[in-house]
Amino acid sequence: MFTPLFRRERLIRFSDCDPAGIVFYPQYFVMFNGLVEDWVSEGLGVGYAALVIDRRIGLPTVRLEADFTAVSRMGDTVALELAVERLGTRSLTLALRCVGIEGDVRMRMRQVIVLTSLENHRAIAIPEDLRRAIARAQER
Amino acid sequence: MFTPLFRRERLIRFSDCDPAGIVFYPQYFVMFNGLVEDWVSEGLGVGYAALVIDRRIGLPTVRLEADFTAVSRMGDTVALELAVERLGTRSLTLALRCVGIEGDVRMRMRQVIVLTSLENHRAIAIPEDLRRAIARAQER
Amino acid sequence: MFTPLFRRERLIRFSDCDPAGIVFYPQYFVMFNGLVEDWVSEGLGVGYAALVIDRRIGLPTVRLEADFTAVSRMGDTVALELAVERLGTRSLTLALRCVGIEGDVRMRMRQVIVLTSLENHRAIAIPEDLRRAIARAQER
Amino acid sequence: MFTPLFRRERLIRFSDCDPAGIVFYPQYFVMFNGLVEDWVSEGLGVGYAALVIDRRIGLPTVRLEADFTAVSRMGDTVALELAVERLGTRSLTLALRCVGIEGDVRMRMRQVIVLTSLENHRAIAIPEDLRRAIARAQER
């Protein structure tokens, strides 16, 4: 069972689609990047832009596995959903899904994100405010 | 004076920005493409996706002039605004602006869009439902 | 051991990079999409554009696993490499790598591509000319 | 008459195109951004990446005018061409064209680029090495 911690609806746009008329698959990762941004800022209350710009902390992806099970077309409204699978010391494993309005899964992925210093791109411990906010969100 | 017919707020995202930390300028055109999409669908009530997919009508840009007057940064909320400058037989001239929340203009452009058949990419007359909806919106 | 069937060097550009100054990870998938295009057209001698446009055949990704092991920066020249792991009836499993000039692996992925009809997005058998060209390339 | 100072051929890729099967127009600006990069690095011998990363100099666009005269399709090989219209103290006006192999113009634009400090995004004088290299290229 997939119980999302955070969810956003989004319209599939002309600019998301390829000459086959469906979402160009790298664009799913751009959409999920936006979802993580919104989750951190709005869901967790830790400003994403401030994290990157002021605190110089990066959230690069170190591993992902993705399954594309159905196409999404221009004009579709999809829901992007996020759950936390594992909260490590320096890394975070997310489960993400893109589903159609009727709940049909279009794409699902598991993504391991590492927190890094943007000075040297080395892994750092997840900042305390972010860790606490994630732990609290998981308890609910 | 710029009086927008249609307006949408949008967060500047990580994926909109370049290594200089500001919006990569081609991304403004992607944002405005989305604005035109929303205007046609929501503002005018003519389904944009149906126009392209079912009715096989394209809305390519044939000319644009753009001025970039201030930078937009990740985390900024901007307003994208649209006005109609000229409604021709086969073409449409739009004035578009991206402004910060305080009203400071970041970028403005004039864009000439032509309606085309997606079968042969030749110009066609603006479809009657779209023309009427635009004319009505201008009168208000 | 990874023995590439096809390889292309590519400059990491300003437009590939994010505000952290490194390749925005979805961009790796865009780069690999271009590599597959060049492999099909130049390596296998089966025109990729004709496949999509004239023959109405799609090559969507149904599964991928990717590991990001080191960052790539603007100005880096990287090699994109491709090997065939499995040639199925309707699908193709590729192993792909992005390596720096000194051979350091930046990103590697396994990608399952399915051949589809662009009329209905359903899987079809790999076209005979493409299958034969891949088989021949593997034998060499 | 347009006499290019710098020219590069480029294949129009799947990822450059939209659901109408033609180049998504913002993608022309991404292509030209790459052309300017190659011109600065290879044509002028002033490393573009070093300019941005080490010297912290930006080259944002402050104005552009573009005309789109014919479509480019996936699989087309186009030539991207660049000429210098004006070399100012802090700005540079370029004329750019995208032409098909038979010389048919697909898109042309005039672009004003300003040199800026990436610390504060304010205009600076064009660095001496870059200015001299451009002046030399124009004399040839």
Coordinates of C-alpha atoms in Angstrom, one line a residue:
Chain A
M1 CA 0.0 0.0 0.0
F2 CA 1.2 3.5 -0.9
T3 CA 0.1 6.1 1.6
P4 CA 1.3 9.5 0.3
L5 CA 2.7 12.0 2.8
F6 CA 2.4 14.8 0.2
R7 CA 0.4 15.2 -3.0
R8 CA 0.0 17.8 -5.7
E9 CA -2.1 17.8 -8.8
R10 CA -0.6 19.1 -12.0
L11 CA -1.7 19.6 -15.6
I12 CA 0.4 17.8 -18.3
R13 CA 1.4 20.6 -20.6
F14 CA 2.4 20.9 -24.3
S15 CA 6.0 21.5 -23.2
D16 CA 6.0 18.2 -21.2
C17 CA 5.3 16.2 -24.3
D18 CA 7.3 14.7 -27.1
P19 CA 6.6 14.1 -30.8
A20 CA 4.7 11.0 -29.8
G21 CA 2.3 13.3 -28.0
I22 CA 3.0 11.8 -24.5
V23 CA 5.1 12.9 -21.6
F24 CA 8.8 12.8 -22.5
Y25 CA 10.0 10.5 -19.7
P26 CA 12.8 12.8 -18.3
Q27 CA 10.1 15.3 -17.7
Y28 CA 8.6 13.1 -15.0
F29 CA 11.9 13.6 -13.0
V30 CA 11.6 17.4 -13.5
M31 CA 8.0 17.2 -12.2
F32 CA 9.0 15.1 -9.2
N33 CA 11.8 17.6 -8.5
G34 CA 9.2 20.2 -8.2
L35 CA 7.1 18.0 -6.0
V36 CA 10.0 17.5 -3.6
E37 CA 10.6 21.3 -3.6
D38 CA 6.9 21.9 -2.7
W39 CA 7.0 19.2 0.0
V40 CA 10.1 20.6 1.7
S41 CA 8.8 24.2 1.5
E42 CA 5.0 23.8 2.1
G43 CA 4.7 20.3 3.5
L44 CA 7.7 20.4 5.9
G45 CA 7.9 24.2 6.4
V46 CA 11.7 24.2 5.6
G47 CA 12.3 26.7 2.8
Y48 CA 13.7 24.8 -0.1
A49 CA 15.2 27.9 -1.9
A50 CA 16.8 29.1 1.3
L51 CA 18.3 25.6 1.9
V52 CA 20.0 25.7 -1.5
I53 CA 20.8 29.4 -1.8
D54 CA 21.5 30.6 1.8
R55 CA 22.5 27.4 3.6
R56 CA 24.3 26.0 0.5
I57 CA 22.9 22.5 0.9
G58 CA 22.2 20.3 -2.1
L59 CA 19.8 17.4 -2.5
P60 CA 21.3 15.4 -5.3
T61 CA 19.8 12.0 -6.3
V62 CA 22.3 9.1 -6.0
R63 CA 20.0 6.3 -7.0
L64 CA 16.6 5.8 -8.6
E65 CA 14.5 3.0 -10.0
A66 CA 11.5 3.9 -12.1
D67 CA 8.7 2.0 -13.8
F68 CA 6.6 3.6 -16.5
T69 CA 3.3 1.7 -16.6
A70 CA 1.0 3.9 -18.7
V71 CA 1.3 7.0 -20.8
S72 CA 0.3 10.5 -19.8
R73 CA -1.0 12.9 -22.5
M74 CA -1.1 16.6 -22.9
G75 CA -4.2 17.9 -21.1
D76 CA -4.3 15.1 -18.5
T77 CA -4.4 16.2 -14.9
V78 CA -2.2 13.9 -12.8
A79 CA -1.5 13.6 -9.1
L80 CA 2.1 13.5 -8.0
E81 CA 2.5 11.7 -4.7
L82 CA 5.4 11.3 -2.3
A83 CA 6.1 9.0 0.7
V84 CA 9.2 8.6 2.8
E85 CA 10.6 5.0 2.7
R86 CA 13.6 5.6 4.9
L87 CA 15.1 8.5 6.7
G88 CA 18.8 7.8 7.1
T89 CA 21.6 9.9 8.6
R90 CA 22.7 11.5 5.4
S91 CA 20.2 10.2 2.9
L92 CA 16.5 10.0 2.4
T93 CA 14.7 7.3 0.3
L94 CA 11.5 8.5 -1.3
A95 CA 8.7 6.6 -3.0
L96 CA 7.0 8.7 -5.7
R97 CA 4.1 8.1 -8.0
C98 CA 2.3 9.8 -10.8
V99 CA -1.3 8.7 -11.1
G100 CA -4.2 9.7 -13.3
I101 CA -7.3 11.2 -11.8
E102 CA -9.0 7.8 -11.7
G103 CA -6.1 6.5 -9.7
D104 CA -4.3 4.6 -12.5
V105 CA -0.6 4.6 -11.9
R106 CA 1.4 6.1 -14.8
M107 CA 4.8 6.0 -13.3
R108 CA 6.3 5.1 -10.0
M109 CA 9.8 5.5 -8.6
R110 CA 12.1 5.0 -5.7
Q111 CA 14.7 7.8 -5.3
V112 CA 17.6 8.0 -2.9
I113 CA 18.5 11.6 -2.2
V114 CA 21.7 12.6 -0.3
L115 CA 22.2 15.8 1.5
T116 CA 25.4 17.5 0.4
S117 CA 27.4 20.7 1.0
L118 CA 27.3 22.7 -2.2
E119 CA 30.9 23.9 -1.5
N120 CA 32.4 20.5 -2.2
H121 CA 29.5 18.2 -3.2
R122 CA 30.2 15.9 -0.2
A123 CA 27.5 14.2 1.8
I124 CA 26.5 15.8 5.1
A125 CA 24.1 14.9 7.9
I126 CA 20.5 15.8 7.2
P127 CA 20.1 19.2 8.9
E128 CA 18.3 18.9 12.2
D129 CA 15.2 21.1 11.2
L130 CA 14.6 19.0 8.1
R131 CA 15.1 15.7 10.0
R132 CA 12.6 16.7 12.7
A133 CA 10.1 17.9 10.2
I134 CA 10.3 14.7 8.2
A135 CA 10.0 12.5 11.4
R136 CA 7.0 14.5 12.5
A137 CA 5.3 14.1 9.1
Q138 CA 5.9 10.4 9.2
E139 CA 4.2 10.1 12.7
R140 CA 1.0 11.7 11.6
Chain B
M1 CA -0.3 51.0 -19.6
F2 CA -0.5 47.3 -19.4
T3 CA -3.9 45.9 -18.4
P4 CA -3.7 42.1 -18.3
L5 CA -6.5 40.0 -19.6
F6 CA -5.2 36.9 -17.8
R7 CA -2.7 36.4 -15.0
R8 CA -1.2 33.5 -13.1
E9 CA 1.3 33.3 -10.3
R10 CA 4.1 30.8 -10.4
L11 CA 7.0 29.8 -8.2
I12 CA 10.4 30.0 -9.8
R13 CA 11.8 26.5 -9.4
F14 CA 15.2 24.9 -9.1
S15 CA 14.7 23.4 -12.6
D16 CA 14.0 26.9 -14.1
C17 CA 17.4 28.2 -13.0
D18 CA 20.9 28.0 -14.4
P19 CA 24.4 27.8 -12.9
A20 CA 24.2 31.6 -12.3
G21 CA 21.3 30.9 -9.9
I22 CA 18.7 32.8 -12.0
V23 CA 16.1 31.9 -14.5
F24 CA 17.7 30.5 -17.7
Y25 CA 16.1 32.8 -20.2
P26 CA 14.6 30.2 -22.6
Q27 CA 12.6 29.0 -19.6
Y28 CA 10.6 32.3 -19.6
F29 CA 9.2 31.2 -23.0
V30 CA 8.3 27.8 -21.6
M31 CA 6.5 29.6 -18.7
F32 CA 4.6 31.9 -21.1
N33 CA 3.7 28.9 -23.3
G34 CA 2.0 27.4 -20.2
L35 CA 0.3 30.8 -19.6
V36 CA -1.2 30.8 -23.1
E37 CA -2.3 27.2 -22.5
D38 CA -4.1 28.2 -19.3
W39 CA -5.6 31.3 -20.9
V40 CA -7.0 29.4 -23.8
S41 CA -8.4 26.6 -21.6
E42 CA -9.5 28.5 -18.5
G43 CA -9.7 32.1 -19.5
L44 CA -11.4 31.6 -22.9
G45 CA -13.0 28.2 -22.2
V46 CA -11.6 26.7 -25.4
G47 CA -9.8 23.5 -24.5
Y48 CA -6.1 23.9 -25.5
A49 CA -5.3 20.2 -25.5
A50 CA -8.4 19.4 -27.6
L51 CA -7.4 22.2 -30.0
V52 CA -4.0 20.6 -30.6
I53 CA -4.9 16.9 -30.3
D54 CA -8.4 16.6 -31.7
R55 CA -8.7 19.6 -33.9
R56 CA -5.1 19.4 -35.1
I57 CA -4.5 23.1 -34.8
G58 CA -1.1 24.5 -33.9
L59 CA -0.3 27.9 -32.4
P60 CA 3.3 28.4 -33.4
T61 CA 5.2 31.7 -32.7
V62 CA 6.3 33.6 -35.8
R63 CA 7.8 36.6 -34.2
L64 CA 8.8 37.7 -30.8
E65 CA 10.6 40.6 -29.1
A66 CA 11.7 40.3 -25.5
D67 CA 13.3 42.6 -23.0
F68 CA 14.9 41.1 -19.9
T69 CA 15.0 43.9 -17.3
A70 CA 15.7 42.2 -14.0
V71 CA 16.6 38.7 -12.8
S72 CA 14.3 36.2 -11.2
R73 CA 15.7 33.8 -8.7
M74 CA 14.8 30.3 -7.4
G75 CA 12.1 30.7 -4.8
D76 CA 10.7 33.9 -6.2
T77 CA 7.0 34.0 -6.8
V78 CA 6.3 35.8 -10.1
A79 CA 3.1 36.8 -11.9
L80 CA 2.8 36.0 -15.6
E81 CA 0.5 38.4 -17.3
L82 CA -1.1 38.4 -20.8
A83 CA -2.9 41.0 -22.9
V84 CA -4.1 40.9 -26.5
E85 CA -2.6 43.6 -28.7
R86 CA -4.1 42.6 -32.0
L87 CA -6.6 40.0 -33.1
G88 CA -5.9 39.4 -36.8
T89 CA -7.5 37.0 -39.3
R90 CA -4.9 34.3 -38.9
S91 CA -2.7 35.7 -36.2
L92 CA -2.8 37.0 -32.7
T93 CA -0.4 39.5 -31.2
L94 CA 0.1 39.1 -27.4
A95 CA 1.9 41.3 -24.9
L96 CA 3.3 39.3 -22.0
R97 CA 5.0 40.2 -18.8
C98 CA 6.7 38.5 -15.9
V99 CA 6.6 40.7 -12.8
G100 CA 7.7 40.1 -9.2
I101 CA 5.2 40.3 -6.4
E102 CA 6.0 43.9 -5.8
G103 CA 5.2 44.7 -9.4
D104 CA 8.8 45.1 -10.7
V105 CA 9.0 43.9 -14.3
R106 CA 11.4 41.1 -14.8
M107 CA 10.8 40.4 -18.5
R108 CA 8.3 41.6 -21.1
M109 CA 7.6 40.4 -24.6
R110 CA 5.5 40.8 -27.6
Q111 CA 4.7 37.6 -29.4
V112 CA 2.9 37.0 -32.7
I113 CA 1.2 33.6 -32.9
V114 CA -0.2 32.2 -36.0
L115 CA -2.9 29.5 -36.2
T116 CA -1.8 26.6 -38.4
S117 CA -3.1 23.2 -39.5
L118 CA -0.9 20.5 -38.0
E119 CA -1.3 18.5 -41.1
N120 CA 0.9 20.8 -43.2
H121 CA 1.9 23.6 -40.8
R122 CA 0.2 26.2 -43.0
A123 CA -1.7 29.2 -41.6
I124 CA -5.4 29.0 -41.2
A125 CA -8.1 31.4 -40.1
I126 CA -8.5 31.6 -36.3
P127 CA -11.3 29.2 -35.4
E128 CA -14.6 31.0 -34.8
D129 CA -15.0 29.8 -31.2
L130 CA -11.5 31.0 -30.3
R131 CA -12.0 34.3 -32.1
R132 CA -15.3 35.0 -30.4
A133 CA -14.0 34.1 -27.0
I134 CA -11.0 36.5 -27.5
A135 CA -13.2 39.3 -28.7
R136 CA -15.5 38.9 -25.7
A137 CA -12.6 38.9 -23.3
Q138 CA -11.3 42.1 -24.9
E139 CA -14.7 43.9 -24.4
R140 CA -14.8 43.2 -20.7
Chain C
M1 CA 33.1 -5.5 -17.4
F2 CA 31.4 -2.9 -19.5
T3 CA 32.2 -3.1 -23.2
P4 CA 30.4 -0.4 -25.1
L5 CA 28.8 -1.1 -28.5
F6 CA 28.5 2.6 -29.1
R7 CA 30.1 5.7 -27.7
R8 CA 29.9 9.5 -28.1
E9 CA 31.7 12.3 -26.5
R10 CA 29.7 15.3 -25.4
L11 CA 30.5 18.7 -23.7
I12 CA 28.5 19.4 -20.6
R13 CA 26.9 22.8 -21.3
F14 CA 25.6 25.7 -19.3
S15 CA 22.0 24.6 -20.2
D16 CA 22.7 21.1 -18.7
C17 CA 23.5 22.5 -15.3
D18 CA 21.5 23.6 -12.3
P19 CA 22.0 26.3 -9.7
A20 CA 24.4 23.9 -7.9
G21 CA 26.6 24.2 -11.0
I22 CA 26.4 20.5 -11.8
V23 CA 24.3 18.5 -14.3
F24 CA 20.7 18.5 -13.4
Y25 CA 20.0 14.8 -13.2
P26 CA 17.0 14.6 -15.6
Q27 CA 19.4 16.0 -18.2
Y28 CA 21.4 12.7 -18.1
F29 CA 18.3 11.0 -19.5
V30 CA 18.0 13.6 -22.2
M31 CA 21.6 13.0 -23.1
F32 CA 21.1 9.2 -23.2
N33 CA 18.0 9.7 -25.4
G34 CA 20.3 11.5 -27.9
L35 CA 22.8 8.7 -27.6
V36 CA 20.2 6.0 -28.4
E37 CA 19.1 8.2 -31.3
D38 CA 22.6 8.4 -32.7
W39 CA 23.2 4.7 -32.1
V40 CA 20.1 3.7 -34.0
S41 CA 20.8 6.1 -36.9
E42 CA 24.6 6.0 -37.2
G43 CA 25.6 2.8 -35.3
L44 CA 22.8 0.5 -36.6
G45 CA 22.0 2.3 -39.9
V46 CA 18.3 2.4 -39.1
G47 CA 17.0 6.0 -39.4
Y48 CA 15.7 7.0 -36.0
A49 CA 13.6 9.9 -37.3
A50 CA 12.1 7.8 -40.0
L51 CA 11.3 5.1 -37.5
V52 CA 9.3 7.6 -35.4
I53 CA 7.8 9.9 -38.1
D54 CA 7.3 7.6 -41.1
R55 CA 7.0 4.2 -39.5
R56 CA 5.1 5.6 -36.5
I57 CA 7.1 3.4 -34.1
G58 CA 7.9 4.6 -30.6
L59 CA 10.7 3.6 -28.2
P60 CA 9.4 4.4 -24.8
T61 CA 11.2 3.5 -21.6
V62 CA 9.3 1.1 -19.3
R63 CA 11.9 0.7 -16.6
L64 CA 15.2 2.2 -15.6
E65 CA 17.6 2.0 -12.7
A66 CA 20.2 4.6 -12.4
D67 CA 23.2 5.3 -10.1
F68 CA 24.8 8.7 -9.9
T69 CA 28.3 8.3 -8.5
A70 CA 30.0 11.5 -9.2
V71 CA 29.1 15.0 -10.4
S72 CA 29.6 16.4 -13.9
R73 CA 30.3 20.1 -14.2
M74 CA 29.8 22.6 -17.0
G75 CA 32.8 22.5 -19.3
D76 CA 33.5 18.8 -18.7
T77 CA 33.7 16.5 -21.7
V78 CA 32.1 13.2 -20.9
A79 CA 31.7 10.0 -22.9
L80 CA 28.3 8.5 -23.2
E81 CA 28.5 4.7 -23.7
L82 CA 25.9 2.1 -24.6
A83 CA 25.8 -1.7 -24.5
V84 CA 22.9 -4.1 -25.2
E85 CA 22.2 -6.4 -22.2
R86 CA 19.2 -8.2 -23.7
L87 CA 17.5 -8.3 -27.0
G88 CA 13.9 -9.5 -26.4
T89 CA 11.0 -9.9 -28.7
R90 CA 9.4 -6.6 -28.0
S91 CA 11.9 -5.0 -25.7
L92 CA 15.5 -4.1 -25.5
T93 CA 17.6 -3.8 -22.3
L94 CA 20.4 -1.3 -22.5
A95 CA 23.3 -0.6 -20.2
L96 CA 24.4 3.1 -20.3
R97 CA 27.2 5.0 -18.7
C98 CA 28.4 8.5 -18.5
V99 CA 32.2 8.6 -17.8
G100 CA 34.7 11.5 -17.5
I101 CA 37.6 11.6 -19.8
E102 CA 39.8 9.8 -17.3
G103 CA 37.3 7.0 -17.2
D104 CA 35.7 7.9 -13.9
V105 CA 32.1 6.8 -13.9
R106 CA 29.7 9.7 -13.3
M107 CA 26.4 7.9 -13.8
R108 CA 25.3 4.5 -15.0
M109 CA 21.9 3.1 -15.8
R110 CA 20.0 0.1 -17.0
Q111 CA 17.1 1.0 -19.3
V112 CA 14.3 -1.2 -20.7
I113 CA 12.9 0.1 -23.9
V114 CA 9.8 -1.3 -25.5
L115 CA 8.9 -0.9 -29.1
T116 CA 5.3 0.5 -29.6
S117 CA 2.9 1.6 -32.3
L118 CA 2.5 5.3 -32.0
E119 CA -1.1 4.8 -33.1
N120 CA -2.2 3.2 -29.8
H121 CA 1.0 3.1 -27.7
R122 CA 0.8 -0.8 -27.5
A123 CA 3.9 -3.0 -27.7
I124 CA 4.9 -4.5 -31.0
A125 CA 7.7 -6.9 -32.1
I126 CA 11.0 -5.2 -32.7
P127 CA 11.1 -4.5 -36.4
E128 CA 13.2 -7.0 -38.3
D129 CA 15.7 -4.5 -39.7
L130 CA 16.4 -3.1 -36.3
R131 CA 16.6 -6.6 -34.7
R132 CA 19.0 -7.8 -37.3
A133 CA 21.2 -4.7 -37.0
I134 CA 21.4 -5.1 -33.2
A135 CA 22.2 -8.8 -33.5
R136 CA 25.0 -8.0 -36.0
A137 CA 26.4 -5.3 -33.7
Q138 CA 26.4 -7.7 -30.8
E139 CA 28.4 -10.3 -32.7
R140 CA 31.2 -8.0 -33.6
Chain D
M1 CA 23.9 39.9 -46.3
F2 CA 24.6 37.6 -43.4
T3 CA 28.3 36.6 -43.2
P4 CA 28.7 34.2 -40.3
L5 CA 31.7 34.5 -38.0
F6 CA 31.0 31.1 -36.5
R7 CA 28.9 28.1 -37.6
R8 CA 28.0 24.7 -36.3
E9 CA 25.8 22.0 -37.7
R10 CA 23.5 20.2 -35.4
L11 CA 20.9 17.4 -35.7
I12 CA 17.4 18.2 -34.6
R13 CA 16.6 15.6 -32.0
F14 CA 13.5 13.9 -30.6
S15 CA 14.0 15.9 -27.4
D16 CA 14.0 19.2 -29.3
C17 CA 10.5 18.6 -30.7
D18 CA 7.0 19.1 -29.4
P19 CA 3.7 17.2 -29.9
A20 CA 3.4 19.0 -33.3
G21 CA 6.6 17.2 -34.3
I22 CA 8.6 20.3 -34.9
V23 CA 11.1 22.2 -32.8
F24 CA 9.5 23.6 -29.7
Y25 CA 10.5 27.3 -30.2
P26 CA 12.2 27.9 -26.8
Q27 CA 14.6 25.1 -27.8
Y28 CA 16.1 27.4 -30.5
F29 CA 17.3 29.6 -27.7
V30 CA 18.9 26.6 -25.9
M31 CA 20.6 25.7 -29.2
F32 CA 21.9 29.2 -29.7
N33 CA 23.1 29.3 -26.1
G34 CA 25.2 26.3 -27.0
L35 CA 26.4 28.0 -30.2
V36 CA 27.6 31.1 -28.2
E37 CA 29.3 28.7 -25.8
D38 CA 31.2 27.0 -28.6
W39 CA 32.0 30.3 -30.3
V40 CA 33.5 31.8 -27.1
S41 CA 35.5 28.6 -26.3
E42 CA 36.5 27.3 -29.7
G43 CA 36.1 30.3 -32.0
L44 CA 37.6 32.9 -29.7
G45 CA 39.7 30.7 -27.5
V46 CA 38.3 32.2 -24.3
G47 CA 37.1 29.3 -22.1
Y48 CA 33.4 29.7 -21.6
A49 CA 33.1 27.5 -18.6
A50 CA 36.1 29.2 -16.9
L51 CA 34.5 32.6 -17.6
V52 CA 31.4 31.5 -15.7
I53 CA 32.8 29.3 -13.0
D54 CA 36.3 30.7 -12.3
R55 CA 35.9 34.3 -13.3
R56 CA 32.3 34.6 -12.2
I57 CA 31.2 36.4 -15.3
G58 CA 27.7 36.0 -16.7
L59 CA 26.4 36.6 -20.2
P60 CA 22.7 37.2 -19.7
T61 CA 20.5 38.3 -22.6
V62 CA 18.9 41.7 -22.2
R63 CA 17.0 41.9 -25.4
L64 CA 16.1 39.7 -28.3
E65 CA 14.1 39.8 -31.5
A66 CA 13.3 36.6 -33.3
D67 CA 11.5 35.6 -36.5
F68 CA 10.5 32.0 -37.1
T69 CA 10.1 31.6 -40.8
A70 CA 10.0 27.8 -41.4
V71 CA 9.6 24.7 -39.2
S72 CA 12.5 22.4 -38.3
R73 CA 11.6 18.7 -37.9
M74 CA 13.2 15.9 -35.9
G75 CA 16.0 14.4 -38.0
D76 CA 16.8 17.6 -39.9
T77 CA 20.4 18.7 -39.8
V78 CA 20.5 22.5 -39.4
A79 CA 23.3 25.0 -39.4
L80 CA 23.5 27.5 -36.5
E81 CA 25.3 30.7 -37.5
L82 CA 26.5 33.7 -35.6
A83 CA 27.7 37.1 -36.5
V84 CA 28.6 40.1 -34.4
E85 CA 26.6 43.2 -35.1
R86 CA 27.9 45.5 -32.5
L87 CA 30.7 45.3 -29.9
G88 CA 29.9 47.8 -27.2
T89 CA 31.6 48.5 -23.9
R90 CA 29.5 46.3 -21.7
S91 CA 27.3 44.6 -24.3
L92 CA 27.5 42.6 -27.5
T93 CA 24.8 42.4 -30.2
L94 CA 24.7 39.2 -32.1
A95 CA 22.9 38.1 -35.2
L96 CA 22.0 34.5 -35.2
R97 CA 20.4 32.2 -37.8
C98 CA 19.2 28.6 -38.0
V99 CA 19.2 27.4 -41.6
G100 CA 18.5 24.1 -43.3
I101 CA 21.1 22.3 -45.3
E102 CA 19.8 23.9 -48.5
G103 CA 20.3 27.3 -47.0
D104 CA 16.6 27.9 -46.2
V105 CA 16.3 30.1 -43.1
R106 CA 14.2 28.6 -40.4
M107 CA 14.7 31.2 -37.7
R108 CA 16.8 34.3 -37.2
M109 CA 17.3 36.5 -34.2
R110 CA 19.1 39.5 -32.9
Q111 CA 20.3 39.2 -29.3
V112 CA 21.9 41.7 -27.0
I113 CA 24.1 40.1 -24.4
V114 CA 25.4 42.0 -21.4
L115 CA 28.5 41.0 -19.4
T116 CA 27.7 40.9 -15.7
S117 CA 29.4 40.1 -12.4
L118 CA 27.8 36.9 -11.1
E119 CA 28.2 38.3 -7.6
N120 CA 25.6 41.0 -8.0
H121 CA 24.2 40.5 -11.6
R122 CA 25.4 44.1 -12.5
A123 CA 26.9 45.0 -15.9
I124 CA 30.6 45.1 -16.2
A125 CA 33.0 46.0 -19.0
I126 CA 33.6 43.2 -21.5
P127 CA 36.8 41.5 -20.3
E128 CA 39.9 42.6 -22.3
D129 CA 40.7 39.1 -23.6
L130 CA 37.2 38.5 -24.8
R131 CA 37.0 42.0 -26.4
R132 CA 40.3 41.6 -28.2
A133 CA 39.4 38.1 -29.5
I134 CA 36.1 39.4 -30.8
A135 CA 37.7 42.4 -32.5
R136 CA 40.3 40.1 -34.1
A137 CA 37.6 37.7 -35.4
Q138 CA 35.7 40.7 -36.9
E139 CA 38.7 41.9 -38.8
R140 CA 39.3 38.6 -40.6

